[in-house]
Tab-separated table of C-alpha atoms in Angstrom:
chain	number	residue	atom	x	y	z
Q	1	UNK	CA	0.000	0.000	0.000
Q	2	UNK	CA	1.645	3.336	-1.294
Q	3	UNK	CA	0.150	6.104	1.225
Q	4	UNK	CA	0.240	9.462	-0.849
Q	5	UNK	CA	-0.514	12.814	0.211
Q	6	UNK	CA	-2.010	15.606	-1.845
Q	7	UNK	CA	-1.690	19.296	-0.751
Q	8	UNK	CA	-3.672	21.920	-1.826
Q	9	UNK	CA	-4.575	25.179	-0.572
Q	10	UNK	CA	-8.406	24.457	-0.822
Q	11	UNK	CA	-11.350	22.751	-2.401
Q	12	UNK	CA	-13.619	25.446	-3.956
Q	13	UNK	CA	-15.446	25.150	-6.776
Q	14	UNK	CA	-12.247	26.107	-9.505
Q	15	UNK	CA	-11.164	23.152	-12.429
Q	16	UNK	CA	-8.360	21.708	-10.228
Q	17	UNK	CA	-9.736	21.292	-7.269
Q	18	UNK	CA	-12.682	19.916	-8.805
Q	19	UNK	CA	-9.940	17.792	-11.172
Q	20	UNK	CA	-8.177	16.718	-7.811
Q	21	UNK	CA	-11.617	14.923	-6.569
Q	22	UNK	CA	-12.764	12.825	-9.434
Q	23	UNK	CA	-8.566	11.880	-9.625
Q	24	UNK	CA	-8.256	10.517	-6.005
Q	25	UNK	CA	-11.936	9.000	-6.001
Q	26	UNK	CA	-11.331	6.787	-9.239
Q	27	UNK	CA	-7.737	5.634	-7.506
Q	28	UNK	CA	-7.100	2.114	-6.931
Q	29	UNK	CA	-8.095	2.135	-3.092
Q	30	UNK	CA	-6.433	-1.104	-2.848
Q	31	UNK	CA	-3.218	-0.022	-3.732
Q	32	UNK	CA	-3.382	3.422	-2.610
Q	33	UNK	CA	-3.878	4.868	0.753
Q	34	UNK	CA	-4.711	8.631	0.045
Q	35	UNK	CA	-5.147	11.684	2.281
Q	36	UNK	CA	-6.089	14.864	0.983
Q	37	UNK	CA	-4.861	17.796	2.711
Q	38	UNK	CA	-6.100	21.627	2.149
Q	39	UNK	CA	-4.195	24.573	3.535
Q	40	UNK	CA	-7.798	26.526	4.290
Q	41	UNK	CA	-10.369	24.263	5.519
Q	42	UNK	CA	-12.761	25.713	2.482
Q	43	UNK	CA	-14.743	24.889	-0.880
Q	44	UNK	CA	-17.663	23.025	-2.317
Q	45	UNK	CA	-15.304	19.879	-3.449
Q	46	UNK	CA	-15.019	18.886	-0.021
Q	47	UNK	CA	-18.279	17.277	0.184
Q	48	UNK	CA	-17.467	15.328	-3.416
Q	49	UNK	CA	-14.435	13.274	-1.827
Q	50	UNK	CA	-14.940	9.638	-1.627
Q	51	UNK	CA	-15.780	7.681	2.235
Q	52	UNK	CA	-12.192	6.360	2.122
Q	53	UNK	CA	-10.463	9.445	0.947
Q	54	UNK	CA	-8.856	11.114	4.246
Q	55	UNK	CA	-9.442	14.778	4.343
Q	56	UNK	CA	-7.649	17.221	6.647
Q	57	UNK	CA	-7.281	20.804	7.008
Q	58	UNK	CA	-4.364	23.086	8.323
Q	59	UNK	CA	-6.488	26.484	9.207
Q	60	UNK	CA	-10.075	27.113	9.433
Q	61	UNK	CA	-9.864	29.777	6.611
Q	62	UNK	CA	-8.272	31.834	4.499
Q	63	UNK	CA	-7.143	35.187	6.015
Q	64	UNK	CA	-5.845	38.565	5.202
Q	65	UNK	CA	-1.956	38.499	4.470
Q	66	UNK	CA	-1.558	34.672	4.748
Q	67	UNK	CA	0.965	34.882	2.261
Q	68	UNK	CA	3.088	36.888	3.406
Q	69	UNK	CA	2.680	35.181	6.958
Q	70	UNK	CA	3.942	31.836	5.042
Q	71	UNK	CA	6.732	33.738	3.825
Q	72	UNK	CA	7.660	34.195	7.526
Q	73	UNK	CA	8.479	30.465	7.737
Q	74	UNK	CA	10.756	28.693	5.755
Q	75	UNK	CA	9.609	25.611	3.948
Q	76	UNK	CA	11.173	23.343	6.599
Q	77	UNK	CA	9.661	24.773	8.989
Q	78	UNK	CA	5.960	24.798	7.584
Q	79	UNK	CA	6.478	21.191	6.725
Q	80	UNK	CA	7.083	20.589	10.146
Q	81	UNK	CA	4.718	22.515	11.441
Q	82	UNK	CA	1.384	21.183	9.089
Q	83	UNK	CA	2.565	17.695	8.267
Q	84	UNK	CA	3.269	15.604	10.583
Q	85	UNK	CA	2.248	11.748	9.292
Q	86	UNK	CA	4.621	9.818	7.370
Q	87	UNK	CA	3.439	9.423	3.581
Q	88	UNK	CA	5.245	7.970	0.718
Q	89	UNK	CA	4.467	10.602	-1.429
Q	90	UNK	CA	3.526	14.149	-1.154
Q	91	UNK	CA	2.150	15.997	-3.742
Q	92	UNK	CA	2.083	19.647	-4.413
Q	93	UNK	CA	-1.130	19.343	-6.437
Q	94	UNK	CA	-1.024	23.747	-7.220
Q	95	UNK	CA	1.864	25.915	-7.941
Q	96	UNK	CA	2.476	28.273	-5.223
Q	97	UNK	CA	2.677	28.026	-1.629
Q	98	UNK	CA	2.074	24.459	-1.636
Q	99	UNK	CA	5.038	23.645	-3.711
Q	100	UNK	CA	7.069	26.066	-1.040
Q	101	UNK	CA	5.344	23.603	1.711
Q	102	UNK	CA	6.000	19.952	0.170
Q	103	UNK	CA	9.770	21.282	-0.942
Q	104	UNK	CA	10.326	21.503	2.432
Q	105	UNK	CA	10.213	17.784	3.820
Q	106	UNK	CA	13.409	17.265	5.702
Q	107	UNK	CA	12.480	13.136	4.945
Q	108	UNK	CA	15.038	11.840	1.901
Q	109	UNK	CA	12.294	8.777	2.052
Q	110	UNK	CA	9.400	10.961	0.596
Q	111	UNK	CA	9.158	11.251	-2.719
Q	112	UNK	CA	7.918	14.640	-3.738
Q	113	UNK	CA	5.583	15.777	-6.511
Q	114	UNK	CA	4.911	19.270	-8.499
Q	115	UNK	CA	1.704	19.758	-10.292
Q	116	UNK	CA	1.659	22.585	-12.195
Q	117	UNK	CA	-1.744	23.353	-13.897
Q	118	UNK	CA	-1.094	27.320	-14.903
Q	119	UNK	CA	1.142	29.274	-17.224
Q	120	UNK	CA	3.414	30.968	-15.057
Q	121	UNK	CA	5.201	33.471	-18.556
Q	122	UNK	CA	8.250	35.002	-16.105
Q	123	UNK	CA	9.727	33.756	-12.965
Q	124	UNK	CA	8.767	36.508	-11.017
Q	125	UNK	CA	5.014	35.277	-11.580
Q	126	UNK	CA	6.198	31.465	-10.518
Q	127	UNK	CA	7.961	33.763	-7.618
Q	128	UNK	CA	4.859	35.179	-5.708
Q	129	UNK	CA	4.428	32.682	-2.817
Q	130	UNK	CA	8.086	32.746	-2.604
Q	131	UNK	CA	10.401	34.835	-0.877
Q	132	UNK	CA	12.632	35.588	-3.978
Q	133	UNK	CA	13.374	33.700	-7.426
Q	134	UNK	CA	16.040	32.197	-5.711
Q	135	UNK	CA	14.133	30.664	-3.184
Q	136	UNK	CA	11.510	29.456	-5.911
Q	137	UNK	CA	14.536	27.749	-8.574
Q	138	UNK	CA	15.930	26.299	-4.853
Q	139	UNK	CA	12.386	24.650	-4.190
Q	140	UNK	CA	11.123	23.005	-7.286
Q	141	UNK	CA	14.329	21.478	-7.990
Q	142	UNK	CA	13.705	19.248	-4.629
Q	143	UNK	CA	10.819	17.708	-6.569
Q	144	UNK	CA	11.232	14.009	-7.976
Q	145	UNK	CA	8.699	14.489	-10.544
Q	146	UNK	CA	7.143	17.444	-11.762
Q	147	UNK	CA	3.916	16.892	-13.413
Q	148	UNK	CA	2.437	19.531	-16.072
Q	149	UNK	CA	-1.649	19.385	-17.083
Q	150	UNK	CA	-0.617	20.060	-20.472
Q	151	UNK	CA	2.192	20.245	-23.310
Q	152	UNK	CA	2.010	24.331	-22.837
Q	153	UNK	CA	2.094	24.669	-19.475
Q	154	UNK	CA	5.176	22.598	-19.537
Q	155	UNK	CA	7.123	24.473	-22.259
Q	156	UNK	CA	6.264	27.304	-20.331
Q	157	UNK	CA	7.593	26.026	-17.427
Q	158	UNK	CA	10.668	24.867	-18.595
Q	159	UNK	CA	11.475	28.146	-20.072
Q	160	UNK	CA	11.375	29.362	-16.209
Q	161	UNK	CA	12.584	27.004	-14.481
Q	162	UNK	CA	14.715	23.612	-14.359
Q	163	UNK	CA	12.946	20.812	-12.924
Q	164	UNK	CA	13.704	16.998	-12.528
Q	165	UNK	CA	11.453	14.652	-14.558
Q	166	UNK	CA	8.739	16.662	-16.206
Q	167	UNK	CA	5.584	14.932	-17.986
Q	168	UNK	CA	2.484	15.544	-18.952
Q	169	UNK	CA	-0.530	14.022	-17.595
Q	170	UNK	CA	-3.905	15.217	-18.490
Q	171	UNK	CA	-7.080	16.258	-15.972
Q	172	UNK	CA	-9.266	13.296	-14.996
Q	173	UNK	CA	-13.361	14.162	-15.707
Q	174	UNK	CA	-15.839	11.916	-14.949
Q	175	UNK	CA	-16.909	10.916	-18.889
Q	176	UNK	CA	-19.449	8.459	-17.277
Q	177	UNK	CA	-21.110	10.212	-14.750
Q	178	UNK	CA	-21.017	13.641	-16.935
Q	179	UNK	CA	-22.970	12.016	-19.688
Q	180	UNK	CA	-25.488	10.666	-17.053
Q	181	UNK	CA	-25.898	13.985	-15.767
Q	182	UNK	CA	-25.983	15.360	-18.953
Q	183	UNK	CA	-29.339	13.724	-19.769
Q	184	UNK	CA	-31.173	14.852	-16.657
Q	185	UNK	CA	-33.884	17.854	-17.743
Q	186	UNK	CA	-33.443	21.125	-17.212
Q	187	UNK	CA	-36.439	22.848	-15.539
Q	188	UNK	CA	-35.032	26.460	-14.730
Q	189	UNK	CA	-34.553	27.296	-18.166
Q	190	UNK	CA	-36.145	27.285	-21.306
Q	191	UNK	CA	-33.890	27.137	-24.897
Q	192	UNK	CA	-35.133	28.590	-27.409
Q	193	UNK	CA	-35.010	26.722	-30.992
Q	194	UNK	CA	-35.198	30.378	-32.558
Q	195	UNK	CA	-31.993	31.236	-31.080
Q	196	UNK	CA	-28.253	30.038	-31.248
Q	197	UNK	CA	-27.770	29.311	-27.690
Q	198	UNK	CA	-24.068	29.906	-26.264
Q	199	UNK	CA	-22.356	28.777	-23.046
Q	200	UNK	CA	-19.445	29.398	-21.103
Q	201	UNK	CA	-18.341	27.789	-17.684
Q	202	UNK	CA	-15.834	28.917	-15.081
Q	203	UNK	CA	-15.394	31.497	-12.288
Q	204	UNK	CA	-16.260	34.447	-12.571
Q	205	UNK	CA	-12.663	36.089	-12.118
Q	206	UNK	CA	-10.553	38.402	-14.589
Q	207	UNK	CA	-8.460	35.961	-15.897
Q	208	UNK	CA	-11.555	33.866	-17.427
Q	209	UNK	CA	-12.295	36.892	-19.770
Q	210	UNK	CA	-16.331	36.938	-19.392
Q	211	UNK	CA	-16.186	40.743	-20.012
Q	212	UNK	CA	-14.409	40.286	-24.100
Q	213	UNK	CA	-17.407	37.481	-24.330
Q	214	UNK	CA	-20.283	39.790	-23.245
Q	215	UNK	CA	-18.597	42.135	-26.250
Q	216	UNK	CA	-18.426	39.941	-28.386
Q	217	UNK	CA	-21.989	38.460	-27.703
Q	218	UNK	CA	-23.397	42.100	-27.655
Q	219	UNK	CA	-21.348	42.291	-31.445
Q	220	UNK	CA	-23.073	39.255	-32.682
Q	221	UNK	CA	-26.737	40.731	-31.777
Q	222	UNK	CA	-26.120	43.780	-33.244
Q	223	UNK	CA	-24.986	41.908	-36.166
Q	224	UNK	CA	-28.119	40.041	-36.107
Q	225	UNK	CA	-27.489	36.780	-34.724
Q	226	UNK	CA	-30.218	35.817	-32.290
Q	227	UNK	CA	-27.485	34.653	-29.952
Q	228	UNK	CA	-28.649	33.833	-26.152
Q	229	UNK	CA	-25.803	33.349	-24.127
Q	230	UNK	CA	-25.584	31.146	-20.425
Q	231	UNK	CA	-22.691	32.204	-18.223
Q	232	UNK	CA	-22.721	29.458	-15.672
Q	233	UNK	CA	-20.430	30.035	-12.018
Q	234	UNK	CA	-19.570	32.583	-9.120
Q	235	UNK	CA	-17.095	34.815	-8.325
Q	236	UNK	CA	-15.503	38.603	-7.530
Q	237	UNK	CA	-16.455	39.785	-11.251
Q	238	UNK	CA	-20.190	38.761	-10.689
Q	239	UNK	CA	-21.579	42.047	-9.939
Q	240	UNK	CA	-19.033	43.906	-12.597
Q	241	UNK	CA	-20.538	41.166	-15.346
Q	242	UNK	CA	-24.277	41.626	-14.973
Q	243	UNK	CA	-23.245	45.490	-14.663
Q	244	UNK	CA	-21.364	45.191	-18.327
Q	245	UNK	CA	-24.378	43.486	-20.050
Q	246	UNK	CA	-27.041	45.916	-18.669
Q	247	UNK	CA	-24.491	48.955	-20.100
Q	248	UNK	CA	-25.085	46.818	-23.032
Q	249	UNK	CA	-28.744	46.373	-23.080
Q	250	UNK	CA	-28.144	43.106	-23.413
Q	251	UNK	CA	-29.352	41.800	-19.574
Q	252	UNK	CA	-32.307	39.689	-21.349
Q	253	UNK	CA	-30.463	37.832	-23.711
Q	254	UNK	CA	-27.203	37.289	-21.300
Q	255	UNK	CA	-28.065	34.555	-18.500
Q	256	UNK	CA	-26.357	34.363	-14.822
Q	257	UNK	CA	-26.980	31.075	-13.980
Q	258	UNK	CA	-24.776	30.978	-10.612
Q	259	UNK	CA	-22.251	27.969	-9.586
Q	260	UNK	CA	-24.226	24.849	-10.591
Q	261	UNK	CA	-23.702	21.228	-9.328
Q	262	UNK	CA	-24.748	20.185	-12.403
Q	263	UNK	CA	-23.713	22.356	-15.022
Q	264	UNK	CA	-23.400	19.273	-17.817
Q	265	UNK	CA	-27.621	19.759	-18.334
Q	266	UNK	CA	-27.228	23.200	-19.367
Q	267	UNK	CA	-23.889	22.862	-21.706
Q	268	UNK	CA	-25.626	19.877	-23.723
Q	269	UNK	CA	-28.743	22.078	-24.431
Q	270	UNK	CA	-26.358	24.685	-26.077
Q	271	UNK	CA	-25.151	24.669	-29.517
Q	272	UNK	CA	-21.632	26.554	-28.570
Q	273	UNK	CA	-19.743	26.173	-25.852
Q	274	UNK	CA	-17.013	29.591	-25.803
Q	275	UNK	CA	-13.717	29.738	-23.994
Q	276	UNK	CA	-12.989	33.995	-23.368
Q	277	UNK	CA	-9.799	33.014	-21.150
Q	278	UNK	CA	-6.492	34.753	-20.783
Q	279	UNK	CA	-4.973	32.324	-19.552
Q	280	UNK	CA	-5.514	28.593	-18.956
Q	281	UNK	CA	-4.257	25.298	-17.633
Q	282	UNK	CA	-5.986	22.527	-19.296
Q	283	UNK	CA	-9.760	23.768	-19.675
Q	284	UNK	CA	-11.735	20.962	-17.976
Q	285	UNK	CA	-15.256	22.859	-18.885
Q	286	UNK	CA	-13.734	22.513	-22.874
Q	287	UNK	CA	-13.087	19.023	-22.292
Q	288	UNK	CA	-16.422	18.162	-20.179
Q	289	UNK	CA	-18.335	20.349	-23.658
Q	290	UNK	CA	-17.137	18.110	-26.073
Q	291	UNK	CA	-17.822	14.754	-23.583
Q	292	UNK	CA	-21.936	15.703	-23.912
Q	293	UNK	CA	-21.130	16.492	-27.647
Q	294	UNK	CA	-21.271	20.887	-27.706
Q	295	UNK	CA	-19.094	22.243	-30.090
Q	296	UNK	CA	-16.263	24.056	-28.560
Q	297	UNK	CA	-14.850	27.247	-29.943
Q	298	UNK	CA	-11.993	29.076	-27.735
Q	299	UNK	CA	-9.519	31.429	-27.857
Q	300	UNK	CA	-5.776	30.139	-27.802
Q	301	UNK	CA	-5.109	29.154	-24.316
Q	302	UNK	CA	-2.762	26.373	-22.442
Q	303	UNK	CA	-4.059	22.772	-23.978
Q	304	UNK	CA	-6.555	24.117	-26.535
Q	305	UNK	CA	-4.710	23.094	-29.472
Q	306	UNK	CA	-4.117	19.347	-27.691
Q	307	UNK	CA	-7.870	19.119	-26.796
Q	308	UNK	CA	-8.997	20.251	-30.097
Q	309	UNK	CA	-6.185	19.890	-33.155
Q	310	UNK	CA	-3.626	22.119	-34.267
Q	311	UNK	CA	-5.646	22.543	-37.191
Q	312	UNK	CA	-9.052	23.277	-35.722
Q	313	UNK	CA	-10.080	19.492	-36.498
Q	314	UNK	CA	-12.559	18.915	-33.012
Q	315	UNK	CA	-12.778	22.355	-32.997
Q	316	UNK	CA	-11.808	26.005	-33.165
Q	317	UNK	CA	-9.257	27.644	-31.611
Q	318	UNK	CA	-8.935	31.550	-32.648
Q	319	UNK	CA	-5.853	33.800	-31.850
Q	320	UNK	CA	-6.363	35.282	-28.199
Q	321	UNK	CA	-8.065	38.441	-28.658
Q	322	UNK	CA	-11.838	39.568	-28.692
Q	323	UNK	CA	-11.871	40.621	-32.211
Q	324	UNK	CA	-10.174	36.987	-33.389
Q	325	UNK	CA	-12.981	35.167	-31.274
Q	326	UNK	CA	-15.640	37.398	-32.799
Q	327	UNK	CA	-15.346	36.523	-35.664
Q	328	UNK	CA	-14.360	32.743	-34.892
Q	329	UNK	CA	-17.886	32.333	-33.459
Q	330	UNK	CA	-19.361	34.524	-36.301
Q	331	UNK	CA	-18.012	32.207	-38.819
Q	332	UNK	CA	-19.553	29.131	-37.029
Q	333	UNK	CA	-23.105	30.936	-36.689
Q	334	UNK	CA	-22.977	31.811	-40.758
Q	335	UNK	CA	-22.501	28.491	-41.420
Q	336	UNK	CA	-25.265	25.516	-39.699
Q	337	UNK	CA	-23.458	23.024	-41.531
Q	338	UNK	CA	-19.912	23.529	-40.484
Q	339	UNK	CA	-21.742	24.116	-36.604
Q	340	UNK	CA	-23.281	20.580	-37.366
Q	341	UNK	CA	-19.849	18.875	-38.143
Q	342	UNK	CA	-18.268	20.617	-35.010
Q	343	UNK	CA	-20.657	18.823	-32.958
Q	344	UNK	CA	-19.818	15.271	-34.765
Q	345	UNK	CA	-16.164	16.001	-33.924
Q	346	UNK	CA	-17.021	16.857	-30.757
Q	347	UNK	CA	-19.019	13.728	-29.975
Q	348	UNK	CA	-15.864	11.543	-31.396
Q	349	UNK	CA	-13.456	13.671	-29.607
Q	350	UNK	CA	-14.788	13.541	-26.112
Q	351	UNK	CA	-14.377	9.692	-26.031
Q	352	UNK	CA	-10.985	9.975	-25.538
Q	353	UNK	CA	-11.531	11.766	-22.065
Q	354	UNK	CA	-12.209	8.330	-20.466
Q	355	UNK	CA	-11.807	8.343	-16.296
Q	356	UNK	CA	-9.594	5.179	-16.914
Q	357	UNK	CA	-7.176	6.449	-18.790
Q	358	UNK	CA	-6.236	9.411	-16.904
Q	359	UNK	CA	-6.436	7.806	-13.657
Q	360	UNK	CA	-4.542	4.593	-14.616
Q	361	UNK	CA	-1.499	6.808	-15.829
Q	362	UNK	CA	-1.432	8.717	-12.945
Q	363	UNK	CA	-1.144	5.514	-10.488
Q	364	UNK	CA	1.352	4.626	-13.124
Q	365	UNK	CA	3.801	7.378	-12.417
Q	366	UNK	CA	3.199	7.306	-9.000
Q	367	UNK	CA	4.283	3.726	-8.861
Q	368	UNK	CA	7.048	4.143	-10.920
Q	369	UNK	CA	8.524	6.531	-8.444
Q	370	UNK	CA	8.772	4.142	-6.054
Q	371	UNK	CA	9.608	1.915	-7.966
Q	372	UNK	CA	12.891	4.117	-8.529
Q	373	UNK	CA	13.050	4.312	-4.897
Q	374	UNK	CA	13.470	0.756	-4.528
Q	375	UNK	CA	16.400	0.337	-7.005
């Protein structure tokens, strides 16, 4: 029995804590004893863990100037100080202060893991939980294995910082259980056929880019494309959104549909599923669209290219900028057929998500590093 220990800082409702979940839950419970371990005892995910998943907390909550309290520490000392079982494995499963945390174990036993799921661009951003660059080149080179959710973030990475053994291992999504869900009827809202009906997923914070898709669905109406767009999750920007698309005049054909626990319903219903992002690790709403069969169309992000062809052939994937995505989407709306043939792809693409796979080559690795530490 390997006993592995994944850190992260909480389990709200963003892609990779939500990723984390259906990975430890689908994990061979025979051969793996697994604790999950959050920094702020927070987030909707917690209540999604499996019976025999261990879950622990360090603090109650977040709090004003953590990070910088961290900082206080070194990374000896807060390993120390929050982890004090013996595991096999630890695993940094977010960049940031939990790969300042795990780098610290003092224990040449445990074999330590980096998941990185985010473009970092300079070192300085890959610096913030850190008390210098230094510090952060020192800490990620204790790592055995540094794992990256996609070819992009990796290359990106690697043009920061050196690391031991990187790979790429793609997010785990429940294909099963989203296509179940998928079917279940939705009662709150009502589609209608005389309308192209949009989608987008994720929370509602800057980086996601819900503001450039408002535009560009406010563009498309004045155009006129009968376009009805569902933004479905929560967040800081909330308020600024709904404020945007009532500048707009656009608050009756722009939907708010909150954080839902089943968000699979409304994404099947809708004949586009857009990606606004800046930036990206690997998209799991993109990946969950084209599992119930909506066509995805997104701007260039981290992954999109690996999810959907470097030449647009399970989807498309537009330069990132508003006016690029405009007229992506525009091109897709002109055209029902080429629409119809996204959604084929889509349907054929999103059986290669399978739970199996990603989970079986994740135990894989894991075993293989101690395997190593056997030798």
């Amino acid at each position: 029995m390997i006993k592995v220990l994944f850190l992260i800082p909480n389990l709200g409702h963003g892609g990779a804590e939500k990723v984390l979940v259906n990975l430890v839950n689908h994990m061979d419970w025979k051969k793996f004893q697994i604790t999950v371990m959050a920094l702020y005892d927070e987030g909707i995910n917690r209540a999604s863990l499996a019976q025999h998943i261990e879950y622990k907390a360090c603090f109650k909550r977040s709090f004003t100037g953590v990070s910088h309290f961290l900082k206080l520490l070194s990374p000896e000392q807060l390993y120390r100080h929050l982890i004090h079982e013996h595991f096999d494995i630890v695993v940094s499963y977010l960049e940031g202060q939990t790969a300042r945390i795990v780098s610290g174990c003092w224990d040449n036993a445990v074999k330590l893991v980096s998941w990185i799921h985010v473009e970092q661009h300079t070192a300085k951003n890959a610096a913030r939980a850190f008390r210098s660059v230094k510090e952060m080149n020192q800490c990620y080179q204790k790592f055995d294995q540094t794992v990256c959710v996609s070819k992009f973030v990796m290359q990106d990475l690697l043009s920061i910082v050196s690391v031991k053994n990187c790979t790429v291992l793609y997010n785990t999504v429940e294909s099963e259980r989203i296509r179940t869900l998928a079917d279940e009827a939705v009662k709150d809202v009502t589609f209608s056929k005389g309308e192209c009906n949009i989608c987008s997923v994720g929370t509602l914070k800057p980086s996601k880019g819900f503001d450039r898709l408002i535009r560009v669905h406010d563009r498309l109406r004045k155009d006129g494309f009968p376009v009805h767009t569902y933004i479905l999750g929560e967040g800081p920007e909330e308020k600024k959104l709904k404020s945007l698309a009532t500048f707009l005049g656009d608050e009756e054909t722009i939907s708010f549909l909150g954080y839902q626990t089943n968000p699979y319903k409304y994404v099947k219903k809708c004949d586009l599923m857009i990606c606004s992002s800046f930036a990206e690790g690997f998209n799991t709403a993109a990946t969950e669209a084209l599992i119930v069969g909506t066509p995805v169309c997104t701007v260039e992000v981290s992954g999109m290219k690996e999810m959907l062809g470097e030449n647009n052939e399970y989807g498309v994937v537009t330069e990132n900028n508003e006016d690029a995505l405009y007229l992506g989407v525009k091109s897709l709306l002109r055209d029902p057929k080429q629409l119809a043939y996204y959604k084929m792809k889509a349907i054929q693409r999103g059986k290669t998500f399978s739970t199996e796979n990603t989970v079986e080559k994740v135990e894989n690795m894991l075993t293989h590093i101690m395997d190593d530490n056997h030798d």
